[in-house]
Tab-separated table of C-alpha atoms in Angstrom:
chain	number	residue	atom	x	y	z
E	27	ALA	CA	0.000	0.000	0.000
E	28	GLN	CA	1.141	3.529	-0.703
E	29	SER	CA	2.377	5.228	2.421
E	30	VAL	CA	4.693	7.727	4.036
E	31	SER	CA	6.839	6.357	6.855
E	32	GLN	CA	8.586	8.301	9.543
E	33	HIS	CA	10.876	5.993	11.388
E	34	ASN	CA	11.134	7.758	14.705
E	35	HIS	CA	8.094	8.449	16.809
E	36	HIS	CA	9.916	10.447	19.465
E	37	VAL	CA	13.432	11.884	19.369
E	38	ILE	CA	15.090	13.471	22.384
E	39	LEU	CA	18.216	15.571	21.955
E	40	SER	CA	20.300	18.058	23.860
E	41	GLU	CA	20.845	21.529	22.478
E	42	ALA	CA	23.587	21.734	19.848
E	43	ALA	CA	23.182	18.079	18.898
E	44	SER	CA	22.689	17.220	15.249
E	45	LEU	CA	19.318	16.061	13.993
E	46	GLU	CA	18.252	13.692	11.281
E	47	LEU	CA	14.646	12.590	10.909
E	48	GLY	CA	13.909	9.855	8.451
E	49	CYS	CA	11.101	9.828	5.907
E	50	ASN	CA	10.388	7.198	3.279
E	51	TYR	CA	7.522	7.021	0.836
E	52	SER	CA	6.248	4.279	-1.372
E	53	TYR	CA	4.605	6.173	-4.218
E	54	GLY	CA	5.732	5.685	-7.757
E	55	GLY	CA	5.858	8.365	-10.359
E	56	THR	CA	6.635	12.007	-9.813
E	57	VAL	CA	6.417	13.289	-6.291
E	58	ASN	CA	6.632	16.553	-4.460
E	59	LEU	CA	7.924	16.343	-0.915
E	60	PHE	CA	7.377	18.504	2.118
E	61	TRP	CA	8.337	18.788	5.733
E	62	TYR	CA	5.886	20.544	8.014
E	63	VAL	CA	6.384	21.491	11.654
E	64	GLN	CA	3.785	21.926	14.365
E	65	TYR	CA	5.015	23.864	17.399
E	66	PRO	CA	3.055	23.406	20.632
E	67	GLY	CA	-0.251	25.198	20.342
E	68	GLN	CA	0.434	26.397	16.819
E	69	HIS	CA	-0.712	25.361	13.379
E	70	LEU	CA	1.215	23.390	10.798
E	71	GLN	CA	3.909	25.415	9.093
E	72	LEU	CA	5.982	24.535	6.062
E	73	LEU	CA	9.669	23.971	6.799
E	74	LEU	CA	10.801	23.140	3.298
E	75	LYS	CA	9.702	21.573	0.051
E	76	TYR	CA	11.123	19.730	-2.915
E	77	PHE	CA	9.567	19.981	-6.355
E	78	SER	CA	12.449	19.398	-8.752
E	79	GLY	CA	16.075	20.285	-9.355
E	80	ASP	CA	18.739	20.194	-6.660
E	81	PRO	CA	17.858	17.301	-4.366
E	82	LEU	CA	19.325	19.132	-1.383
E	83	VAL	CA	16.819	21.729	-0.287
E	84	LYS	CA	17.192	24.326	2.394
E	85	GLY	CA	14.320	25.549	4.482
E	86	ILE	CA	13.653	27.939	7.289
E	87	LYS	CA	15.422	27.982	10.659
E	88	GLY	CA	18.501	26.155	9.402
E	89	PHE	CA	16.725	22.972	8.333
E	90	GLU	CA	17.592	21.105	5.171
E	91	ALA	CA	16.479	17.888	3.527
E	92	GLU	CA	17.870	15.603	0.878
E	93	PHE	CA	15.759	13.820	-1.696
E	94	ILE	CA	17.247	10.457	-2.652
E	95	LYS	CA	15.063	9.099	-5.419
E	96	SER	CA	16.631	5.645	-5.473
E	97	LYS	CA	15.868	5.219	-1.787
E	98	PHE	CA	12.446	6.900	-1.866
E	99	SER	CA	13.666	9.026	1.010
E	100	PHE	CA	13.483	12.658	2.064
E	101	ASN	CA	15.317	12.956	5.368
E	102	LEU	CA	15.284	16.149	7.387
E	103	ARG	CA	18.504	17.435	8.942
E	104	LYS	CA	19.747	20.235	11.122
E	105	PRO	CA	23.381	20.485	12.246
E	106	SER	CA	22.679	22.003	15.653
E	107	VAL	CA	19.252	21.977	17.281
E	108	GLN	CA	17.909	24.534	19.708
E	109	TRP	CA	15.399	24.273	22.511
E	110	SER	CA	12.953	26.225	20.329
E	111	ASP	CA	12.994	23.372	17.792
E	112	THR	CA	10.894	21.284	20.155
E	113	ALA	CA	7.860	20.426	18.028
E	114	GLU	CA	6.240	17.706	15.991
E	115	TYR	CA	7.588	17.208	12.484
E	116	PHE	CA	5.595	15.767	9.613
E	117	CYS	CA	6.805	14.503	6.283
E	118	ALA	CA	4.272	14.799	3.466
E	119	VAL	CA	4.082	13.692	-0.148
E	120	ASN	CA	2.004	14.913	-3.039
E	121	ALA	CA	2.015	12.440	-5.891
E	122	ASN	CA	0.383	11.471	-9.136
E	123	LEU	CA	-0.629	7.919	-8.500
E	124	PRO	CA	0.107	5.729	-11.544
E	125	GLY	CA	-2.959	4.597	-13.400
E	126	LEU	CA	-5.286	7.177	-11.960
E	127	GLY	CA	-4.612	9.867	-14.501
E	128	ARG	CA	-3.418	13.408	-14.309
E	129	GLY	CA	-4.851	15.380	-11.476
E	130	SER	CA	-5.984	12.385	-9.474
E	131	THR	CA	-4.264	13.537	-6.328
E	132	LEU	CA	-4.208	17.266	-6.849
E	133	GLY	CA	-4.503	19.135	-3.588
E	134	ARG	CA	-3.963	16.020	-1.536
E	135	LEU	CA	-1.053	15.481	0.806
E	136	TYR	CA	-0.155	12.091	2.240
E	137	PHE	CA	1.344	12.555	5.694
E	138	GLY	CA	3.624	10.463	7.803
E	139	ARG	CA	2.634	9.810	11.401
E	140	GLY	CA	4.912	12.534	12.693
E	141	THR	CA	8.014	12.658	14.874
E	142	GLN	CA	7.936	14.447	18.197
E	143	LEU	CA	11.256	16.190	18.768
E	144	THR	CA	12.136	17.229	22.297
E	145	VAL	CA	15.239	19.347	22.785
E	146	TRP	CA	16.630	19.749	26.287
E	147	PRO	CA	18.411	23.026	27.090
Q	8	LYS	CA	-1.765	38.826	3.880
Q	9	ALA	CA	-4.087	37.134	6.329
Q	10	GLY	CA	-3.604	33.419	6.809
Q	11	VAL	CA	-6.131	30.623	6.680
Q	12	THR	CA	-8.818	31.116	9.279
Q	13	GLN	CA	-11.099	28.503	10.752
Q	14	THR	CA	-14.177	28.905	12.880
Q	15	PRO	CA	-15.041	27.943	15.465
Q	16	ARG	CA	-11.775	27.025	17.148
Q	17	TYR	CA	-13.417	24.687	19.644
Q	18	LEU	CA	-16.644	22.720	19.588
Q	19	ILE	CA	-18.262	20.315	21.976
Q	20	LYS	CA	-21.098	18.172	20.671
Q	21	THR	CA	-22.892	15.024	21.704
Q	22	ARG	CA	-23.301	11.822	19.774
Q	23	GLY	CA	-25.900	11.974	17.064
Q	24	GLN	CA	-25.677	15.701	16.548
Q	25	GLN	CA	-24.310	17.337	13.432
Q	26	VAL	CA	-21.682	20.029	13.101
Q	27	THR	CA	-20.537	22.525	10.480
Q	28	LEU	CA	-16.998	23.856	10.379
Q	29	SER	CA	-15.906	26.844	8.350
Q	30	CYS	CA	-12.675	27.717	6.581
Q	31	SER	CA	-11.631	30.951	4.903
Q	32	PRO	CA	-8.616	30.476	2.631
Q	33	ILE	CA	-5.874	32.948	1.966
Q	34	SER	CA	-7.040	35.632	-0.431
Q	35	GLY	CA	-6.558	34.470	-4.018
Q	36	HIS	CA	-6.322	30.794	-3.132
Q	37	ARG	CA	-8.843	28.657	-4.955
Q	38	SER	CA	-8.155	25.226	-3.522
Q	39	VAL	CA	-9.237	24.171	-0.059
Q	40	SER	CA	-8.395	20.810	1.464
Q	41	TRP	CA	-9.616	19.344	4.730
Q	42	TYR	CA	-7.747	16.961	7.026
Q	43	GLN	CA	-8.575	15.154	10.218
Q	44	GLN	CA	-5.836	14.884	12.831
Q	45	THR	CA	-6.041	12.362	15.666
Q	46	PRO	CA	-3.371	10.844	17.922
Q	47	GLY	CA	-4.215	7.375	16.672
Q	48	GLN	CA	-4.478	7.929	12.921
Q	49	GLY	CA	-2.372	11.049	12.402
Q	50	LEU	CA	-3.290	13.407	9.575
Q	51	GLN	CA	-5.813	11.983	7.164
Q	52	PHE	CA	-7.172	13.641	4.049
Q	53	LEU	CA	-10.910	14.237	3.941
Q	54	PHE	CA	-11.545	16.071	0.676
Q	55	GLU	CA	-10.450	18.907	-1.542
Q	56	TYR	CA	-12.465	21.589	-3.264
Q	57	PHE	CA	-11.475	23.698	-6.199
Q	58	SER	CA	-13.714	26.242	-7.895
Q	59	GLU	CA	-16.728	25.028	-5.921
Q	60	THR	CA	-16.240	21.417	-7.037
Q	61	GLN	CA	-15.075	18.497	-4.981
Q	62	ARG	CA	-12.012	17.306	-6.818
Q	63	ASN	CA	-10.645	14.709	-4.470
Q	64	LYS	CA	-12.026	12.616	-1.652
Q	65	GLY	CA	-10.431	10.517	1.068
Q	66	ASN	CA	-11.708	7.349	2.672
Q	67	PHE	CA	-14.265	8.733	5.054
Q	68	PRO	CA	-17.925	7.756	5.370
Q	69	GLY	CA	-20.670	9.764	3.733
Q	70	ARG	CA	-21.424	11.460	7.055
Q	71	PHE	CA	-18.539	13.743	6.186
Q	72	SER	CA	-19.365	16.242	3.498
Q	73	GLY	CA	-18.269	19.633	2.371
Q	74	ARG	CA	-18.813	22.442	-0.026
Q	75	GLN	CA	-17.087	25.491	-1.380
Q	76	PHE	CA	-18.579	28.841	-2.153
Q	77	SER	CA	-17.848	31.216	-5.002
Q	78	ASN	CA	-15.519	33.248	-2.767
Q	79	SER	CA	-13.520	30.039	-2.110
Q	80	ARG	CA	-14.640	29.816	1.497
Q	81	SER	CA	-15.394	26.241	2.447
Q	82	GLU	CA	-17.482	24.404	4.973
Q	83	MET	CA	-17.418	20.832	6.092
Q	84	ASN	CA	-20.291	19.074	7.753
Q	85	VAL	CA	-20.344	15.967	9.880
Q	86	SER	CA	-23.724	14.414	10.535
Q	87	THR	CA	-24.712	11.872	13.161
Q	88	LEU	CA	-21.569	12.456	15.186
Q	89	GLU	CA	-19.769	9.525	16.747
Q	90	LEU	CA	-17.272	9.492	19.606
Q	91	GLY	CA	-14.536	8.634	17.128
Q	92	ASP	CA	-15.101	11.891	15.270
Q	93	SER	CA	-13.376	13.751	18.080
Q	94	ALA	CA	-10.353	15.277	16.400
Q	95	LEU	CA	-8.607	18.382	15.210
Q	96	TYR	CA	-9.973	19.322	11.796
Q	97	LEU	CA	-7.523	21.232	9.673
Q	98	CYS	CA	-8.173	23.258	6.597
Q	99	ALA	CA	-5.454	24.070	4.088
Q	100	SER	CA	-5.512	26.366	1.103
Q	101	SER	CA	-3.342	26.673	-1.962
Q	102	LEU	CA	-3.348	28.745	-5.110
Q	103	GLN	CA	-4.603	26.127	-7.497
Q	104	GLY	CA	-4.201	22.871	-5.667
Q	105	SER	CA	-2.025	21.539	-8.425
Q	106	ARG	CA	0.658	19.072	-7.554
Q	107	GLY	CA	3.446	21.051	-6.078
Q	108	ASN	CA	1.401	23.958	-4.836
Q	109	GLU	CA	2.291	24.621	-1.243
Q	110	GLN	CA	-0.598	24.176	1.167
Q	111	PHE	CA	-1.049	26.666	3.977
Q	112	PHE	CA	-2.787	25.364	7.049
Q	113	GLY	CA	-5.191	27.025	9.424
Q	114	PRO	CA	-5.153	26.631	13.204
Q	115	GLY	CA	-7.837	23.964	13.131
Q	116	THR	CA	-11.133	23.339	14.838
Q	117	ARG	CA	-10.948	21.087	17.877
Q	118	LEU	CA	-14.119	18.964	17.920
Q	119	THR	CA	-14.989	16.976	21.012
Q	120	VAL	CA	-17.874	14.527	20.812
Q	121	LEU	CA	-19.327	13.424	24.147
């Protein structure tokens, strides 16, 4: 079944530690990839996105992600986390599902289950 | 530019009742998508509207319905509420809803069914 997998449910780090959150998807065809963040009490915000071109994308607040097509992965990284990065992180995919025709999944994001990141000061 | 707004922010209903949630997209955005967020199931797609037409639908029962108005504002309705409908309902808007258009999310409506 098509899905988006985030490998870590909860990650706990100390400030200044490096972060890598895994995301794998199982959709074929052309995909667009996103990482969203949900800070406590706030709404989902876009961290970064990949549509095409350079597979290494940079987002806000020092985050970056690398699209590896052969591994169906889009891992999120940050070299040095801060206490303010404590939040829930969601990987999302927008894809044209093969066989369903153009536009079959327009406006639809498939989300991973999320990773709760806790950063200790 | 104002963001996506959702009303009401909180709702408490009892089983069997119905509820209507409202979403105002960012000005100029024509696509509105709805998602249900629960601790157990995560974020699940409900449906998407574009130019007043439902263009995409997730795997939810017919009790969940929606519509979009000519000004792109959208409403979703849940009839015959069940305990399991308790969730955060998120609305997202994008310019055209085409693949690759970034979706901007609202703060959500927290629905509690007693």
